[in-house]
């Protein structure tokens, strides 16, 4: 039996963000959140993991009905905060008994959804995005650097027309764009040059064949995909959705014996992926990509609408709905990459955003649960991988490590002290080094056609070794 292995992740991971790699310390095995408070007669808020908070939120939404006005996860206290608009004490007591923190707010979910609908009708402008923010109980509207002049005036007047307590308007750095190029790299050759994206999650298609999920704009850009820049195709697009109600593709491996394990290789450790989970506002999530490596941040909004400027239709707009909004950074080279939780939950695939991993930014993700439902695919048994590297291999010893004390909010408890920490003696990434997998000459982040360049996206000077790929085997 032959086994085909994809080269391990390169050191460009660390060059993309030293602090982010410190977040890997939070991904060590058995780093679970504390359990619920001991059962008793009190109605004190429960201590929850983010996944538990998401499940509780769904239950309370059904229980409270129209009184429910959204929820979010308070990661510092590990508690679910539920918004209610009804002052009825019975409603509050029910939510408190279930273990949530209850907060009374002014705007109902129905009102906020109506505001979002007005924005869609009057302000669908390239470079804009909006999502309901349960923390502020408002619709947060973002505009990138391209929204100026009359476009800005239209957007501003529309937001003001919603009412002072209904929406807020903010400027985002950079330009909203699909981040074609790749996390764990997959390649396709098209007439305009090389398209590079990222394999997101290995899955099992509805017919039982091995497949993977990636961004929809990657599946629209090209049909046949390889695990090396000039290699033979190993997978073919079966379904693709972009723009519209999502940004996802189902791509089937051409070899039916391909084994696609359920793992994420962060470059320092392997994280098993055990389930698909819904995102919860406030929870900490991790994104993996070959351009910028491992980065973490928080979910800031759900059911977000993003209006990308179309690069295939001059003057057109590619509107995508139903996305997860985060403050996790990403750059060209991360599109399609895996968004996941510390405890092995598959959350999303990178769609697009603005900013970068030096100054920061915001990135939108396609929910995995929605993509699975739409395609009929499932996680599990030989599928269910996310950014999988070589399952049996250790992290690339040439990769730059970082201080394991660095990083973001540790949701899920402390790291397992028996696990191997990042080598503190490792050399820090040279801040002057050129980040790997940057777009090459003539590159344009092209939604629908991919990051197209005559020479392909090559690793920059900080990259050591070969590009990382998602692990799969042929047996």
XYZ file of C-alpha atoms in Angstrom:
475
model
C 0.000 0.000 0.000
C 1.437 3.331 -0.994
C 1.002 6.470 1.023
C 1.158 9.915 -0.441
C 2.138 12.564 2.053
C 2.034 16.286 1.707
C 5.094 18.267 2.901
C 4.887 19.683 6.391
C 4.099 23.302 7.217
C 6.930 25.733 6.663
C 8.457 28.337 8.904
C 6.578 31.152 7.207
C 3.911 30.476 9.813
C 5.989 32.074 12.506
C 7.226 34.904 10.334
C 3.602 35.958 9.878
C 3.019 36.593 13.565
C 5.095 35.751 16.605
C 2.460 36.753 19.119
C -0.126 34.655 17.348
C 1.966 31.534 17.673
C 2.001 32.114 21.392
C -1.679 31.277 21.162
C -0.654 27.719 20.357
C -0.014 27.229 24.070
C -3.778 27.446 24.514
C -4.361 24.591 22.091
C -2.555 21.914 24.042
C -4.520 18.696 24.705
C -6.970 18.453 27.573
C -7.171 22.229 27.984
C -10.837 22.273 28.853
C -12.953 24.897 30.529
C -14.042 24.417 34.098
C -17.257 22.531 34.496
C -20.618 23.948 35.444
C -21.048 25.181 38.970
C -22.082 22.487 41.371
C -25.793 21.937 41.316
C -27.639 23.694 44.056
C -30.597 25.817 44.864
C -29.075 29.078 43.683
C -29.659 30.560 40.250
C -26.078 31.761 39.896
C -24.822 31.977 36.297
C -23.168 28.790 35.081
C -19.516 28.575 34.088
C -19.537 27.341 30.499
C -17.373 26.490 27.559
C -18.203 28.396 24.402
C -19.883 25.370 22.821
C -22.051 24.907 25.908
C -22.943 28.588 25.799
C -23.997 28.257 22.164
C -26.240 25.303 22.985
C -27.779 27.122 25.952
C -28.408 30.188 23.804
C -30.341 28.080 21.285
C -32.445 26.587 24.061
C -33.224 29.991 25.569
C -34.100 31.446 22.178
C -36.835 28.817 21.878
C -37.903 29.256 25.494
C -38.077 33.056 25.504
C -39.541 33.545 22.048
C -39.933 37.199 21.061
C -38.452 38.321 24.369
C -35.074 36.936 23.255
C -32.890 39.676 21.747
C -29.599 37.909 21.149
C -26.776 36.639 23.318
C -23.005 36.544 23.628
C -20.296 34.680 25.509
C -18.421 36.625 28.193
C -15.057 34.898 27.824
C -13.509 36.579 30.866
C -16.173 35.123 33.162
C -17.068 32.152 30.923
C -20.753 32.980 31.146
C -23.575 33.359 28.635
C -25.203 36.813 28.564
C -28.750 36.845 27.186
C -30.552 39.997 26.053
C -34.274 40.280 26.749
C -36.709 43.038 25.846
C -39.542 41.943 28.083
C -39.511 43.213 31.660
C -41.670 40.251 32.708
C -39.963 38.831 35.771
C -40.985 35.313 34.746
C -38.900 35.610 31.577
C -35.878 36.762 33.532
C -36.252 34.002 36.102
C -36.475 31.326 33.409
C -33.255 32.476 31.785
C -31.469 32.791 35.111
C -32.539 29.322 36.192
C -31.075 27.976 32.953
C -27.716 29.464 33.963
C -27.504 32.668 31.912
C -26.788 36.259 32.879
C -29.846 38.291 31.868
C -29.618 41.821 30.486
C -32.593 43.969 29.503
C -32.161 45.869 26.238
C -34.180 48.218 24.044
C -33.986 46.653 20.568
C -35.660 43.360 19.701
C -34.184 40.867 17.278
C -37.035 41.673 14.899
C -36.195 45.391 14.979
C -32.497 44.766 14.360
C -33.219 42.395 11.493
C -35.507 45.029 9.956
C -32.665 47.559 10.180
C -30.339 45.145 8.398
C -32.966 44.656 5.689
C -33.136 48.431 5.184
C -29.370 48.555 4.766
C -29.572 45.825 2.144
C -32.183 47.778 0.212
C -30.639 51.246 0.454
C -26.914 50.738 1.062
C -25.612 47.683 -0.767
C -22.354 49.417 -1.626
C -19.061 47.644 -2.443
C -16.782 47.857 0.586
C -19.525 47.750 3.217
C -20.583 45.132 5.737
C -22.998 44.860 8.628
C -23.936 42.470 11.399
C -26.024 42.540 14.576
C -23.849 43.059 17.654
C -25.556 41.624 20.754
C -23.050 43.357 23.050
C -24.224 46.820 21.968
C -27.719 45.682 20.945
C -27.216 47.483 17.628
C -26.384 46.796 14.003
C -22.709 47.596 13.444
C -22.053 48.898 9.932
C -18.496 48.915 8.548
C -17.129 50.767 5.549
C -13.685 50.181 4.068
C -11.313 52.755 2.569
C -13.039 52.686 -0.828
C -16.328 54.047 0.527
C -15.947 57.784 0.017
C -17.816 60.774 -1.440
C -21.405 60.124 -2.417
C -21.127 56.460 -1.390
C -20.207 57.460 2.140
C -22.973 60.070 2.199
C -25.544 57.466 1.165
C -24.340 54.999 3.762
C -24.195 57.596 6.523
C -27.683 58.950 5.822
C -29.114 55.407 5.706
C -27.567 54.567 9.072
C -28.804 57.828 10.593
C -32.262 57.108 9.251
C -32.382 53.892 11.260
C -32.303 55.874 14.513
C -29.558 56.832 16.937
C -30.000 53.747 19.090
C -30.357 51.251 16.262
C -27.014 51.225 14.414
C -23.429 52.488 14.522
C -21.120 53.268 11.616
C -17.362 52.734 11.630
C -14.452 52.882 9.197
C -12.336 49.771 8.540
C -8.734 49.860 7.434
C -7.823 48.482 4.041
C -10.298 47.054 1.576
C -12.826 44.262 1.949
C -11.677 41.531 -0.398
C -11.791 37.801 -0.768
C -8.464 36.443 0.462
C -7.672 34.087 -2.383
C -4.282 32.391 -2.074
C -3.917 29.875 0.638
C -3.773 28.593 4.166
C -2.817 24.958 3.673
C -2.182 25.431 0.010
C -4.109 23.960 -2.874
C -3.457 25.112 -6.422
C -5.134 25.355 -9.793
C -3.887 26.577 -13.143
C -6.248 28.802 -15.104
C -5.841 30.983 -18.168
C -4.878 34.008 -16.083
C -2.219 32.138 -14.092
C -2.064 30.270 -10.785
C -4.973 30.296 -8.359
C -4.014 29.415 -4.809
C -6.453 28.764 -1.994
C -6.607 26.830 1.245
C -8.181 23.504 1.986
C -10.493 24.105 4.909
C -11.934 20.891 6.355
C -11.787 17.308 5.175
C -15.261 15.771 5.065
C -17.227 12.852 3.702
C -19.539 13.675 0.783
C -23.138 12.472 0.820
C -22.189 9.537 -1.433
C -19.505 8.460 1.047
C -16.540 9.650 -0.995
C -13.680 11.648 0.586
C -13.840 15.390 0.004
C -12.979 18.737 1.533
C -14.604 22.097 2.121
C -13.008 25.368 1.086
C -14.137 28.869 0.150
C -16.810 29.193 -2.514
C -14.926 31.857 -4.459
C -12.116 29.299 -4.825
C -14.520 26.748 -6.282
C -15.889 29.345 -8.682
C -12.370 30.358 -9.706
C -11.224 26.895 -10.775
C -12.557 23.345 -11.005
C -9.484 21.120 -10.646
C -7.121 21.393 -7.681
C -3.662 20.058 -6.902
C -1.619 19.752 -3.709
C 1.421 21.300 -5.392
C 1.739 24.330 -7.634
C 2.528 22.456 -10.835
C 1.233 19.045 -9.804
C -1.500 16.903 -11.259
C -5.035 17.560 -10.005
C -6.044 15.505 -6.983
C -9.571 16.854 -6.468
C -12.482 18.291 -8.449
C -15.116 20.827 -7.414
C -18.486 19.173 -6.889
C -20.486 22.163 -5.575
C -19.690 25.858 -5.201
C -21.642 28.775 -3.719
C -20.445 32.376 -4.208
C -21.726 35.070 -4.047
C -25.156 34.969 -2.428
C -26.101 32.811 0.542
C -22.611 31.775 1.497
C -19.037 31.275 0.372
C -18.291 27.542 0.324
C -17.252 24.740 -2.014
C -17.319 20.966 -1.736
C -14.343 19.460 -3.563
C -14.107 15.671 -4.005
C -10.797 13.824 -4.052
C -10.277 12.068 -7.379
C -8.915 8.948 -5.658
C -11.714 7.257 -3.712
C -9.141 5.634 -1.392
C -7.822 8.979 -0.159
C -7.762 9.119 3.637
C -8.429 12.565 5.064
C -7.917 12.664 8.845
C -9.667 14.992 11.218
C -6.875 17.261 12.398
C -5.375 20.725 12.269
C -1.594 21.044 12.163
C -0.747 24.422 13.700
C 2.966 24.001 13.070
C 3.600 23.320 16.751
C 0.985 20.685 17.481
C -1.898 18.764 15.962
C -5.439 19.584 17.077
C -8.046 16.837 16.503
C -11.285 18.106 14.964
C -14.217 16.303 16.548
C -17.354 18.200 15.535
C -18.846 21.090 13.590
C -20.010 23.869 15.907
C -21.893 27.138 15.569
C -19.993 30.313 16.387
C -20.900 32.299 19.500
C -20.305 36.041 19.793
C -17.534 36.647 22.318
C -15.830 33.257 22.075
C -12.147 32.899 21.207
C -11.398 31.201 17.899
C -8.223 30.241 16.024
C -7.414 30.625 12.345
C -4.662 28.792 10.488
C -3.106 29.943 7.227
C 0.211 29.490 5.467
C 0.677 33.211 4.853
C 0.212 34.459 8.395
C 0.216 31.294 10.484
C -1.807 30.786 13.627
C -3.831 33.750 14.854
C -6.595 34.020 17.398
C -9.312 36.505 18.238
C -12.978 36.769 19.057
C -16.237 36.331 17.196
C -17.852 39.773 16.978
C -20.989 39.151 14.920
C -23.158 36.497 13.280
C -25.199 36.409 10.080
C -23.019 39.176 8.663
C -23.562 40.642 5.184
C -20.448 41.656 3.221
C -20.435 43.572 -0.059
C -17.220 42.706 -1.883
C -16.299 44.754 -4.941
C -16.551 42.324 -7.846
C -13.328 41.859 -9.776
C -15.028 39.824 -12.483
C -17.842 42.283 -13.251
C -16.581 45.870 -13.577
C -18.451 48.075 -11.135
C -20.352 45.109 -9.763
C -20.884 43.905 -6.214
C -20.501 40.393 -4.858
C -22.780 40.307 -1.813
C -22.416 37.384 0.574
C -24.757 36.778 3.510
C -24.727 34.532 6.559
C -21.050 34.992 7.486
C -19.263 35.022 10.850
C -17.591 38.342 11.690
C -14.390 38.313 13.770
C -11.460 40.484 14.801
C -9.042 37.751 13.733
C -6.581 39.049 11.155
C -5.939 37.486 7.754
C -4.110 38.349 4.554
C -3.956 37.277 0.948
C -2.950 33.651 1.162
C -5.412 32.641 3.884
C -8.636 32.214 1.883
C -10.531 29.010 2.620
C -8.433 28.327 5.715
C -9.703 26.707 8.878
C -11.381 28.564 11.750
C -11.643 26.320 14.794
C -11.967 26.205 18.575
C -9.504 25.078 21.194
C -11.471 21.937 21.952
C -11.647 20.712 18.358
C -14.737 22.368 16.936
C -14.811 23.207 13.216
C -16.284 26.714 12.983
C -15.668 28.243 9.558
C -13.625 28.791 6.405
C -11.925 32.095 5.616
C -13.965 34.200 3.197
C -12.499 37.714 3.159
C -11.903 40.884 5.092
C -9.742 43.956 5.477
C -6.578 44.964 7.291
C -3.550 42.775 7.910
C -1.788 40.873 10.674
C 0.564 43.761 11.476
C -1.964 46.512 12.086
C -4.919 44.196 12.693
C -8.186 43.901 10.856
C -11.456 42.040 10.614
C -12.165 38.839 8.764
C -15.369 37.081 7.759
C -15.862 33.319 7.692
C -18.310 30.910 6.118
C -19.958 28.828 8.883
C -19.073 25.144 8.596
C -22.471 24.009 9.859
C -24.240 25.856 7.041
C -21.858 24.479 4.416
C -22.337 20.915 5.648
C -26.110 21.276 5.579
C -26.087 22.759 2.081
C -23.738 20.178 0.560
C -24.925 17.112 2.453
C -21.368 16.412 3.620
C -20.463 15.219 7.118
C -17.488 15.329 9.449
C -16.186 12.040 10.773
C -14.567 8.694 9.888
C -11.783 9.482 7.512
C -13.221 12.886 6.755
C -13.363 15.740 9.234
C -9.884 17.206 8.947
C -9.110 20.842 9.307
C -5.855 22.186 8.120
C -4.505 18.733 8.715
C -0.817 18.291 8.492
C 1.074 15.027 8.808
C -0.817 13.293 11.565
C 2.138 11.419 12.884
C 4.729 14.119 12.508
C 5.919 16.710 14.939
C 5.950 20.394 14.160
C 8.503 21.576 11.634
C 11.664 22.111 13.712
C 12.672 24.998 11.479
C 9.523 26.918 12.364
C 10.006 29.890 14.656
C 8.564 29.443 18.113
C 7.313 32.131 20.436
C 6.846 32.767 24.098
C 4.066 30.406 25.181
C 2.906 33.012 27.609
C 1.941 35.302 24.764
C -1.428 35.210 23.072
C -5.033 36.083 23.542
C -7.860 35.240 25.871
C -7.610 31.699 27.120
C -11.077 30.312 26.720
C -11.228 26.731 27.787
C -8.999 26.655 30.822
C -5.298 26.188 31.369
C -2.999 24.223 29.143
C -2.193 20.641 30.087
C 1.051 20.912 32.081
C 2.144 17.518 30.812
C 2.103 18.683 27.228
C 5.238 19.890 25.508
C 5.414 23.672 25.380
C 6.912 25.738 22.631
C 10.695 25.823 22.860
C 11.467 29.108 24.632
C 14.960 29.071 23.213
C 13.738 29.167 19.661
C 14.705 32.163 17.622
C 12.062 34.832 17.309
C 10.875 35.746 13.871
C 12.839 38.520 12.238
C 10.388 41.439 12.053
C 12.163 42.709 8.984
C 11.648 39.483 7.089
C 9.232 39.409 4.208
C 6.153 37.386 5.025
C 5.716 34.246 3.009
C 3.034 33.482 0.457
C 2.465 37.081 -0.486
C 0.827 37.885 -3.762
C 3.311 38.047 -6.613
C 3.791 40.489 -9.443
C 0.563 41.587 -10.998
C -1.483 39.885 -8.323
C -5.021 41.026 -7.640
C -7.277 39.510 -5.025
C -9.911 38.471 -7.503
C -13.204 37.240 -6.152
C -14.521 34.581 -8.482
C -11.229 34.167 -10.330
C -8.799 33.879 -7.489
C -5.495 35.526 -6.733
C -4.167 35.541 -10.253
C -0.591 36.069 -11.156
C 1.544 34.923 -13.990
C 4.088 33.457 -11.620
C 1.798 32.243 -8.836
C 1.942 33.120 -5.179
C 5.455 32.241 -4.123
C 6.727 32.099 -0.569
C 8.551 35.239 0.499
C 12.015 35.432 1.933
C 10.840 34.470 5.406
C 9.532 31.125 4.201
C 11.692 28.102 4.883
C 11.031 24.787 3.256
C 8.036 23.793 1.202
C 4.534 25.134 1.509
C 2.323 23.319 3.956
C -0.569 21.236 2.707
C -3.547 19.477 4.204
C -2.673 15.939 5.069
C -4.261 13.168 3.118
C -3.207 9.626 2.274
C -3.973 7.228 -0.480
C -4.189 3.685 0.766
